[in-house]
Amino acid sequence: STAALVWNEIIREKITNFIMNQSKEQRILNFVLQNAVRGDPCSVLDTIDKYCAQKEWAMNVGDEKGLILDKIVEEANPSVALELGTYCGYSAVRIARLLKAGAHLLTVEFNPEFAAVAKQILEFAGVQDKVKLLEGPSEEIIPQLKKKYEVDTLDFVFLDHWKDKYTPDTILLQECNLLRKGSVLLADNVIFPGAPEFLNYVRNNPRFQCTNYPSHLEYMKAQDAMEKAVFLG
């Protein structure tokens, strides 16, 4: 089962961390620094995908769902984008490489170790000028976006953090008037590990128009999907 696969990965990761005295995220970073081409976002993405497919599984959006992310970013063509859950910076690199001139991405990461790795990956990929990494809990950062980070409204939001935060953060984005008519939300992992509360919220809300994109869990055969929710104002 997928649960067993993921459990095995967690156990193996803990043992490897102990033996090597470093985290999986540091190993991913080292593999990028040693094998990818500096300043080439696609090379960085390919290198991370290779590591995670062949060596250690990691919770990046991955290559298959990455194509869905690319398509929706290209359609939204955002000037201001927000990502909730940076992890190692994989999807931030993916989004940043598609942004038009003058556009930027704000990405929020709660875990300081992940943020430190992501900063180096963004810099190595050469997209650091388009991306601002904000460290802290999403529920604290979202209300600060307008005043502290001069955001008027968000054109695109990628939800890829804790699944139980998808709904409260979506509600918070509305309460803080950060969504405009046509703002696009895209949520990852809505099947595995799953975000049933979020799907129930957006699909039954007349203010959102939803589209489901079936796919597979990153680097595995398990069923997963992404959900696009367009804010109707």
PDB file of C-alpha atoms in Angstrom:
ATOM      1  CA  SER A   1       0.000   0.000   0.000  1.00  0.00           C
ATOM      2  CA  THR A   2       0.999   3.641  -0.367  1.00  0.00           C
ATOM      3  CA  ALA A   3       0.919   4.058   3.415  1.00  0.00           C
ATOM      4  CA  ALA A   4       3.484   1.252   3.792  1.00  0.00           C
ATOM      5  CA  LEU A   5       5.685   2.772   1.077  1.00  0.00           C
ATOM      6  CA  VAL A   6       5.648   6.169   2.748  1.00  0.00           C
ATOM      7  CA  TRP A   7       6.240   4.589   6.182  1.00  0.00           C
ATOM      8  CA  ASN A   8       9.276   2.707   4.808  1.00  0.00           C
ATOM      9  CA  GLU A   9      10.608   5.960   3.356  1.00  0.00           C
ATOM     10  CA  ILE A  10      10.259   7.716   6.728  1.00  0.00           C
ATOM     11  CA  ILE A  11      12.096   4.930   8.591  1.00  0.00           C
ATOM     12  CA  ARG A  12      14.845   4.780   5.963  1.00  0.00           C
ATOM     13  CA  GLU A  13      15.207   8.558   6.035  1.00  0.00           C
ATOM     14  CA  LYS A  14      15.583   8.609   9.846  1.00  0.00           C
ATOM     15  CA  ILE A  15      18.290   5.926   9.712  1.00  0.00           C
ATOM     16  CA  THR A  16      20.122   7.716   6.885  1.00  0.00           C
ATOM     17  CA  ASN A  17      19.900  11.049   8.740  1.00  0.00           C
ATOM     18  CA  PHE A  18      21.418   9.436  11.798  1.00  0.00           C
ATOM     19  CA  ILE A  19      24.257   7.735   9.892  1.00  0.00           C
ATOM     20  CA  MET A  20      25.111  10.765   7.725  1.00  0.00           C
ATOM     21  CA  ASN A  21      24.392  13.374  10.412  1.00  0.00           C
ATOM     22  CA  GLN A  22      22.441  15.492   7.937  1.00  0.00           C
ATOM     23  CA  SER A  23      18.843  15.819   6.783  1.00  0.00           C
ATOM     24  CA  LYS A  24      17.329  14.517   3.555  1.00  0.00           C
ATOM     25  CA  GLU A  25      16.777  18.149   2.544  1.00  0.00           C
ATOM     26  CA  GLN A  26      20.511  18.843   2.914  1.00  0.00           C
ATOM     27  CA  ARG A  27      21.241  15.762   0.808  1.00  0.00           C
ATOM     28  CA  ILE A  28      18.892  17.056  -1.911  1.00  0.00           C
ATOM     29  CA  LEU A  29      20.646  20.445  -1.786  1.00  0.00           C
ATOM     30  CA  ASN A  30      24.098  18.831  -2.013  1.00  0.00           C
ATOM     31  CA  PHE A  31      22.983  16.712  -4.979  1.00  0.00           C
ATOM     32  CA  VAL A  32      21.752  19.881  -6.754  1.00  0.00           C
ATOM     33  CA  LEU A  33      24.959  21.804  -6.014  1.00  0.00           C
ATOM     34  CA  GLN A  34      27.050  18.920  -7.356  1.00  0.00           C
ATOM     35  CA  ASN A  35      24.964  17.892 -10.383  1.00  0.00           C
ATOM     36  CA  ALA A  36      22.792  20.748 -11.651  1.00  0.00           C
ATOM     37  CA  VAL A  37      23.790  23.701 -13.821  1.00  0.00           C
ATOM     38  CA  ARG A  38      23.947  26.977 -11.851  1.00  0.00           C
ATOM     39  CA  GLY A  39      21.480  29.552 -13.151  1.00  0.00           C
ATOM     40  CA  ASP A  40      19.435  26.949 -15.058  1.00  0.00           C
ATOM     41  CA  PRO A  41      16.046  26.391 -13.349  1.00  0.00           C
ATOM     42  CA  CYS A  42      15.131  23.414 -15.563  1.00  0.00           C
ATOM     43  CA  SER A  43      18.407  21.687 -14.745  1.00  0.00           C
ATOM     44  CA  VAL A  44      17.737  22.218 -11.023  1.00  0.00           C
ATOM     45  CA  LEU A  45      14.216  20.753 -11.337  1.00  0.00           C
ATOM     46  CA  ASP A  46      15.437  17.753 -13.343  1.00  0.00           C
ATOM     47  CA  THR A  47      18.207  17.106 -10.809  1.00  0.00           C
ATOM     48  CA  ILE A  48      15.795  17.168  -7.846  1.00  0.00           C
ATOM     49  CA  ASP A  49      13.355  14.898  -9.709  1.00  0.00           C
ATOM     50  CA  LYS A  50      16.181  12.474 -10.467  1.00  0.00           C
ATOM     51  CA  TYR A  51      17.300  12.362  -6.836  1.00  0.00           C
ATOM     52  CA  CYS A  52      13.776  11.848  -5.513  1.00  0.00           C
ATOM     53  CA  ALA A  53      12.847   9.223  -8.086  1.00  0.00           C
ATOM     54  CA  GLN A  54      16.062   7.208  -7.706  1.00  0.00           C
ATOM     55  CA  LYS A  55      17.447   7.831  -4.215  1.00  0.00           C
ATOM     56  CA  GLU A  56      15.044   9.248  -1.619  1.00  0.00           C
ATOM     57  CA  TRP A  57      11.373  10.127  -1.953  1.00  0.00           C
ATOM     58  CA  ALA A  58      10.511  13.730  -1.065  1.00  0.00           C
ATOM     59  CA  MET A  59       7.337  15.788  -0.985  1.00  0.00           C
ATOM     60  CA  ASN A  60       8.029  18.068  -3.944  1.00  0.00           C
ATOM     61  CA  VAL A  61       5.162  18.536  -6.392  1.00  0.00           C
ATOM     62  CA  GLY A  62       7.296  16.435  -8.791  1.00  0.00           C
ATOM     63  CA  ASP A  63       7.524  16.168 -12.555  1.00  0.00           C
ATOM     64  CA  GLU A  64       4.041  14.820 -13.387  1.00  0.00           C
ATOM     65  CA  LYS A  65       1.998  17.228 -11.255  1.00  0.00           C
ATOM     66  CA  GLY A  66       4.615  19.873 -12.076  1.00  0.00           C
ATOM     67  CA  LEU A  67       3.275  19.961 -15.645  1.00  0.00           C
ATOM     68  CA  ILE A  68      -0.227  20.707 -14.294  1.00  0.00           C
ATOM     69  CA  LEU A  69       1.243  23.463 -12.103  1.00  0.00           C
ATOM     70  CA  ASP A  70       3.104  24.894 -15.127  1.00  0.00           C
ATOM     71  CA  LYS A  71      -0.059  24.917 -17.266  1.00  0.00           C
ATOM     72  CA  ILE A  72      -2.128  26.712 -14.622  1.00  0.00           C
ATOM     73  CA  VAL A  73       0.606  29.276 -13.869  1.00  0.00           C
ATOM     74  CA  GLU A  74       0.921  29.983 -17.601  1.00  0.00           C
ATOM     75  CA  GLU A  75      -2.867  30.399 -17.937  1.00  0.00           C
ATOM     76  CA  ALA A  76      -3.084  32.676 -14.868  1.00  0.00           C
ATOM     77  CA  ASN A  77      -0.009  34.662 -16.001  1.00  0.00           C
ATOM     78  CA  PRO A  78       0.288  36.184 -12.505  1.00  0.00           C
ATOM     79  CA  SER A  79       1.938  39.464 -11.556  1.00  0.00           C
ATOM     80  CA  VAL A  80       1.806  38.511  -7.869  1.00  0.00           C
ATOM     81  CA  ALA A  81       1.789  34.855  -6.805  1.00  0.00           C
ATOM     82  CA  LEU A  82       1.754  33.248  -3.363  1.00  0.00           C
ATOM     83  CA  GLU A  83       2.949  29.790  -2.405  1.00  0.00           C
ATOM     84  CA  LEU A  84       2.097  28.253   0.976  1.00  0.00           C
ATOM     85  CA  GLY A  85       4.717  25.609   1.819  1.00  0.00           C
ATOM     86  CA  THR A  86       8.133  26.173   0.206  1.00  0.00           C
ATOM     87  CA  TYR A  87       9.801  22.950   1.397  1.00  0.00           C
ATOM     88  CA  CYS A  88      13.091  22.747  -0.616  1.00  0.00           C
ATOM     89  CA  GLY A  89      12.052  25.363  -3.160  1.00  0.00           C
ATOM     90  CA  TYR A  90      11.221  22.971  -5.998  1.00  0.00           C
ATOM     91  CA  SER A  91       7.790  24.398  -6.869  1.00  0.00           C
ATOM     92  CA  ALA A  92       8.999  27.962  -6.219  1.00  0.00           C
ATOM     93  CA  VAL A  93      11.679  27.416  -8.902  1.00  0.00           C
ATOM     94  CA  ARG A  94       8.999  25.893 -11.158  1.00  0.00           C
ATOM     95  CA  ILE A  95       6.681  28.883 -10.740  1.00  0.00           C
ATOM     96  CA  ALA A  96       9.423  31.558 -10.850  1.00  0.00           C
ATOM     97  CA  ARG A  97      10.842  30.332 -14.163  1.00  0.00           C
ATOM     98  CA  LEU A  98       7.443  30.998 -15.794  1.00  0.00           C
ATOM     99  CA  LEU A  99       6.847  34.499 -14.385  1.00  0.00           C
ATOM    100  CA  LYS A 100       6.771  37.439 -16.773  1.00  0.00           C
ATOM    101  CA  ALA A 101       9.136  40.381 -16.300  1.00  0.00           C
ATOM    102  CA  GLY A 102       8.312  42.367 -13.172  1.00  0.00           C
ATOM    103  CA  ALA A 103       6.189  39.602 -11.648  1.00  0.00           C
ATOM    104  CA  HIS A 104       7.102  38.015  -8.324  1.00  0.00           C
ATOM    105  CA  LEU A 105       6.355  35.093  -6.042  1.00  0.00           C
ATOM    106  CA  LEU A 106       6.011  35.202  -2.264  1.00  0.00           C
ATOM    107  CA  THR A 107       6.617  31.783  -0.735  1.00  0.00           C
ATOM    108  CA  VAL A 108       5.862  30.927   2.907  1.00  0.00           C
ATOM    109  CA  GLU A 109       7.745  28.267   4.900  1.00  0.00           C
ATOM    110  CA  PHE A 110       7.237  27.475   8.580  1.00  0.00           C
ATOM    111  CA  ASN A 111      10.260  25.165   9.018  1.00  0.00           C
ATOM    112  CA  PRO A 112      13.546  27.161   9.301  1.00  0.00           C
ATOM    113  CA  GLU A 113      15.666  24.197   8.122  1.00  0.00           C
ATOM    114  CA  PHE A 114      13.586  23.820   4.957  1.00  0.00           C
ATOM    115  CA  ALA A 115      13.709  27.604   4.417  1.00  0.00           C
ATOM    116  CA  ALA A 116      17.520  27.604   4.645  1.00  0.00           C
ATOM    117  CA  VAL A 117      17.763  24.844   2.007  1.00  0.00           C
ATOM    118  CA  ALA A 118      15.170  26.536  -0.226  1.00  0.00           C
ATOM    119  CA  LYS A 119      17.057  29.860  -0.144  1.00  0.00           C
ATOM    120  CA  GLN A 120      20.175  28.152  -1.486  1.00  0.00           C
ATOM    121  CA  ILE A 121      18.250  26.246  -4.159  1.00  0.00           C
ATOM    122  CA  LEU A 122      16.459  29.410  -5.339  1.00  0.00           C
ATOM    123  CA  GLU A 123      19.774  31.255  -5.487  1.00  0.00           C
ATOM    124  CA  PHE A 124      21.515  28.389  -7.321  1.00  0.00           C
ATOM    125  CA  ALA A 125      18.643  28.244  -9.852  1.00  0.00           C
ATOM    126  CA  GLY A 126      19.056  31.987 -10.431  1.00  0.00           C
ATOM    127  CA  VAL A 127      15.457  32.910  -9.573  1.00  0.00           C
ATOM    128  CA  GLN A 128      16.112  34.659  -6.227  1.00  0.00           C
ATOM    129  CA  ASP A 129      15.247  38.090  -7.707  1.00  0.00           C
ATOM    130  CA  LYS A 130      11.690  36.903  -8.497  1.00  0.00           C
ATOM    131  CA  VAL A 131      11.061  35.090  -5.214  1.00  0.00           C
ATOM    132  CA  LYS A 132      10.691  36.404  -1.670  1.00  0.00           C
ATOM    133  CA  LEU A 133      10.834  33.696   0.984  1.00  0.00           C
ATOM    134  CA  LEU A 134       8.810  34.517   4.101  1.00  0.00           C
ATOM    135  CA  GLU A 135       9.534  32.432   7.193  1.00  0.00           C
ATOM    136  CA  GLY A 136       6.781  31.720   9.677  1.00  0.00           C
ATOM    137  CA  PRO A 137       3.276  30.293  10.039  1.00  0.00           C
ATOM    138  CA  SER A 138       0.911  31.066   7.159  1.00  0.00           C
ATOM    139  CA  GLU A 139      -1.858  32.269   9.485  1.00  0.00           C
ATOM    140  CA  GLU A 140       0.493  35.005  10.771  1.00  0.00           C
ATOM    141  CA  ILE A 141       1.981  35.977   7.401  1.00  0.00           C
ATOM    142  CA  ILE A 142      -1.238  36.135   5.323  1.00  0.00           C
ATOM    143  CA  PRO A 143      -2.697  39.056   7.376  1.00  0.00           C
ATOM    144  CA  GLN A 144       0.620  40.948   6.948  1.00  0.00           C
ATOM    145  CA  LEU A 145       0.741  40.660   3.139  1.00  0.00           C
ATOM    146  CA  LYS A 146      -1.033  43.919   2.347  1.00  0.00           C
ATOM    147  CA  LYS A 147       0.738  46.253   4.770  1.00  0.00           C
ATOM    148  CA  LYS A 148       4.138  44.671   5.267  1.00  0.00           C
ATOM    149  CA  TYR A 149       4.692  43.189   1.793  1.00  0.00           C
ATOM    150  CA  GLU A 150       2.648  45.695  -0.276  1.00  0.00           C
ATOM    151  CA  VAL A 151       0.391  43.105  -1.872  1.00  0.00           C
ATOM    152  CA  ASP A 152      -2.842  44.482  -3.313  1.00  0.00           C
ATOM    153  CA  THR A 153      -4.407  41.232  -4.505  1.00  0.00           C
ATOM    154  CA  LEU A 154      -3.017  37.822  -5.453  1.00  0.00           C
ATOM    155  CA  ASP A 155      -3.383  36.521  -9.005  1.00  0.00           C
ATOM    156  CA  PHE A 156      -2.320  32.973  -8.175  1.00  0.00           C
ATOM    157  CA  VAL A 157      -2.023  30.946  -4.952  1.00  0.00           C
ATOM    158  CA  PHE A 158      -0.411  27.508  -4.685  1.00  0.00           C
ATOM    159  CA  LEU A 159      -1.435  25.575  -1.569  1.00  0.00           C
ATOM    160  CA  ASP A 160       1.075  22.873  -0.716  1.00  0.00           C
ATOM    161  CA  HIS A 161       1.582  23.087   3.059  1.00  0.00           C
ATOM    162  CA  TRP A 162      -0.252  21.251   5.865  1.00  0.00           C
ATOM    163  CA  LYS A 163      -3.463  19.873   4.370  1.00  0.00           C
ATOM    164  CA  ASP A 164      -5.560  20.903   7.409  1.00  0.00           C
ATOM    165  CA  LYS A 165      -4.496  24.531   6.794  1.00  0.00           C
ATOM    166  CA  TYR A 166      -5.867  24.676   3.235  1.00  0.00           C
ATOM    167  CA  THR A 167      -9.393  25.652   4.325  1.00  0.00           C
ATOM    168  CA  PRO A 168      -8.606  28.136   7.139  1.00  0.00           C
ATOM    169  CA  ASP A 169      -5.951  29.828   4.976  1.00  0.00           C
ATOM    170  CA  THR A 170      -8.343  30.065   2.007  1.00  0.00           C
ATOM    171  CA  ILE A 171     -10.909  31.688   4.312  1.00  0.00           C
ATOM    172  CA  LEU A 172      -8.184  34.003   5.683  1.00  0.00           C
ATOM    173  CA  LEU A 173      -7.167  35.065   2.144  1.00  0.00           C
ATOM    174  CA  GLN A 174     -10.786  36.120   1.550  1.00  0.00           C
ATOM    175  CA  GLU A 175     -11.136  37.879   4.919  1.00  0.00           C
ATOM    176  CA  CYS A 176      -7.942  39.857   4.225  1.00  0.00           C
ATOM    177  CA  ASN A 177      -9.298  40.867   0.783  1.00  0.00           C
ATOM    178  CA  LEU A 178      -6.331  39.293  -0.978  1.00  0.00           C
ATOM    179  CA  LEU A 179      -8.415  37.581  -3.675  1.00  0.00           C
ATOM    180  CA  ARG A 180      -9.943  39.397  -6.635  1.00  0.00           C
ATOM    181  CA  LYS A 181     -12.408  38.195  -9.242  1.00  0.00           C
ATOM    182  CA  GLY A 182     -10.408  35.663 -11.261  1.00  0.00           C
ATOM    183  CA  SER A 183      -7.731  34.865  -8.653  1.00  0.00           C
ATOM    184  CA  VAL A 184      -6.648  31.251  -9.158  1.00  0.00           C
ATOM    185  CA  LEU A 185      -6.023  28.859  -6.259  1.00  0.00           C
ATOM    186  CA  LEU A 186      -4.321  25.539  -6.942  1.00  0.00           C
ATOM    187  CA  ALA A 187      -4.129  22.904  -4.199  1.00  0.00           C
ATOM    188  CA  ASP A 188      -1.766  19.916  -4.276  1.00  0.00           C
ATOM    189  CA  ASN A 189      -2.243  16.470  -2.669  1.00  0.00           C
ATOM    190  CA  VAL A 190      -6.033  16.665  -2.488  1.00  0.00           C
ATOM    191  CA  ILE A 191      -6.280  12.839  -2.743  1.00  0.00           C
ATOM    192  CA  PHE A 192      -3.042  11.737  -1.042  1.00  0.00           C
ATOM    193  CA  PRO A 193      -2.582  12.481   1.798  1.00  0.00           C
ATOM    194  CA  GLY A 194      -5.867  14.206   1.001  1.00  0.00           C
ATOM    195  CA  ALA A 195      -7.654  17.470   1.765  1.00  0.00           C
ATOM    196  CA  PRO A 196     -11.341  16.445   1.979  1.00  0.00           C
ATOM    197  CA  GLU A 197     -12.330  19.455   4.096  1.00  0.00           C
ATOM    198  CA  PHE A 198     -10.848  21.845   1.512  1.00  0.00           C
ATOM    199  CA  LEU A 199     -12.555  20.080  -1.416  1.00  0.00           C
ATOM    200  CA  ASN A 200     -15.854  20.176   0.462  1.00  0.00           C
ATOM    201  CA  TYR A 201     -15.374  23.886   1.187  1.00  0.00           C
ATOM    202  CA  VAL A 202     -14.465  25.136  -2.306  1.00  0.00           C
ATOM    203  CA  ARG A 203     -16.762  22.813  -4.260  1.00  0.00           C
ATOM    204  CA  ASN A 204     -19.811  23.834  -2.220  1.00  0.00           C
ATOM    205  CA  ASN A 205     -18.956  27.524  -2.214  1.00  0.00           C
ATOM    206  CA  PRO A 206     -20.703  29.625  -4.914  1.00  0.00           C
ATOM    207  CA  ARG A 207     -17.731  32.026  -4.837  1.00  0.00           C
ATOM    208  CA  PHE A 208     -15.421  29.381  -6.337  1.00  0.00           C
ATOM    209  CA  GLN A 209     -15.423  27.552  -9.645  1.00  0.00           C
ATOM    210  CA  CYS A 210     -13.517  24.271  -9.341  1.00  0.00           C
ATOM    211  CA  THR A 211     -11.670  21.952 -11.694  1.00  0.00           C
ATOM    212  CA  ASN A 212     -10.033  18.672 -10.655  1.00  0.00           C
ATOM    213  CA  TYR A 213      -6.806  17.427 -12.249  1.00  0.00           C
ATOM    214  CA  PRO A 214      -6.259  13.708 -11.544  1.00  0.00           C
ATOM    215  CA  SER A 215      -2.622  12.640 -11.339  1.00  0.00           C
ATOM    216  CA  HIS A 216      -0.308  10.514  -9.196  1.00  0.00           C
ATOM    217  CA  LEU A 217       1.594  11.072  -5.972  1.00  0.00           C
ATOM    218  CA  GLU A 218       5.036  12.496  -6.785  1.00  0.00           C
ATOM    219  CA  TYR A 219       7.505   9.763  -7.848  1.00  0.00           C
ATOM    220  CA  MET A 220       4.957   7.016  -7.061  1.00  0.00           C
ATOM    221  CA  LYS A 221       2.026   5.184  -8.665  1.00  0.00           C
ATOM    222  CA  ALA A 222      -0.530   6.152  -6.004  1.00  0.00           C
ATOM    223  CA  GLN A 223      -3.547   8.174  -7.122  1.00  0.00           C
ATOM    224  CA  ASP A 224      -3.453  11.867  -6.310  1.00  0.00           C
ATOM    225  CA  ALA A 225      -4.959  15.033  -7.778  1.00  0.00           C
ATOM    226  CA  MET A 226      -4.734  18.807  -7.830  1.00  0.00           C
ATOM    227  CA  GLU A 227      -7.750  21.079  -7.442  1.00  0.00           C
ATOM    228  CA  LYS A 228      -8.042  24.444  -9.134  1.00  0.00           C
ATOM    229  CA  ALA A 229     -10.476  26.900  -7.542  1.00  0.00           C
ATOM    230  CA  VAL A 230     -11.089  30.204  -9.344  1.00  0.00           C
ATOM    231  CA  PHE A 231     -12.427  32.987  -7.115  1.00  0.00           C
ATOM    232  CA  LEU A 232     -15.542  34.530  -8.670  1.00  0.00           C
ATOM    233  CA  GLY A 233     -15.567  37.595  -6.399  1.00  0.00           C
TER     234      GLY A 233
END
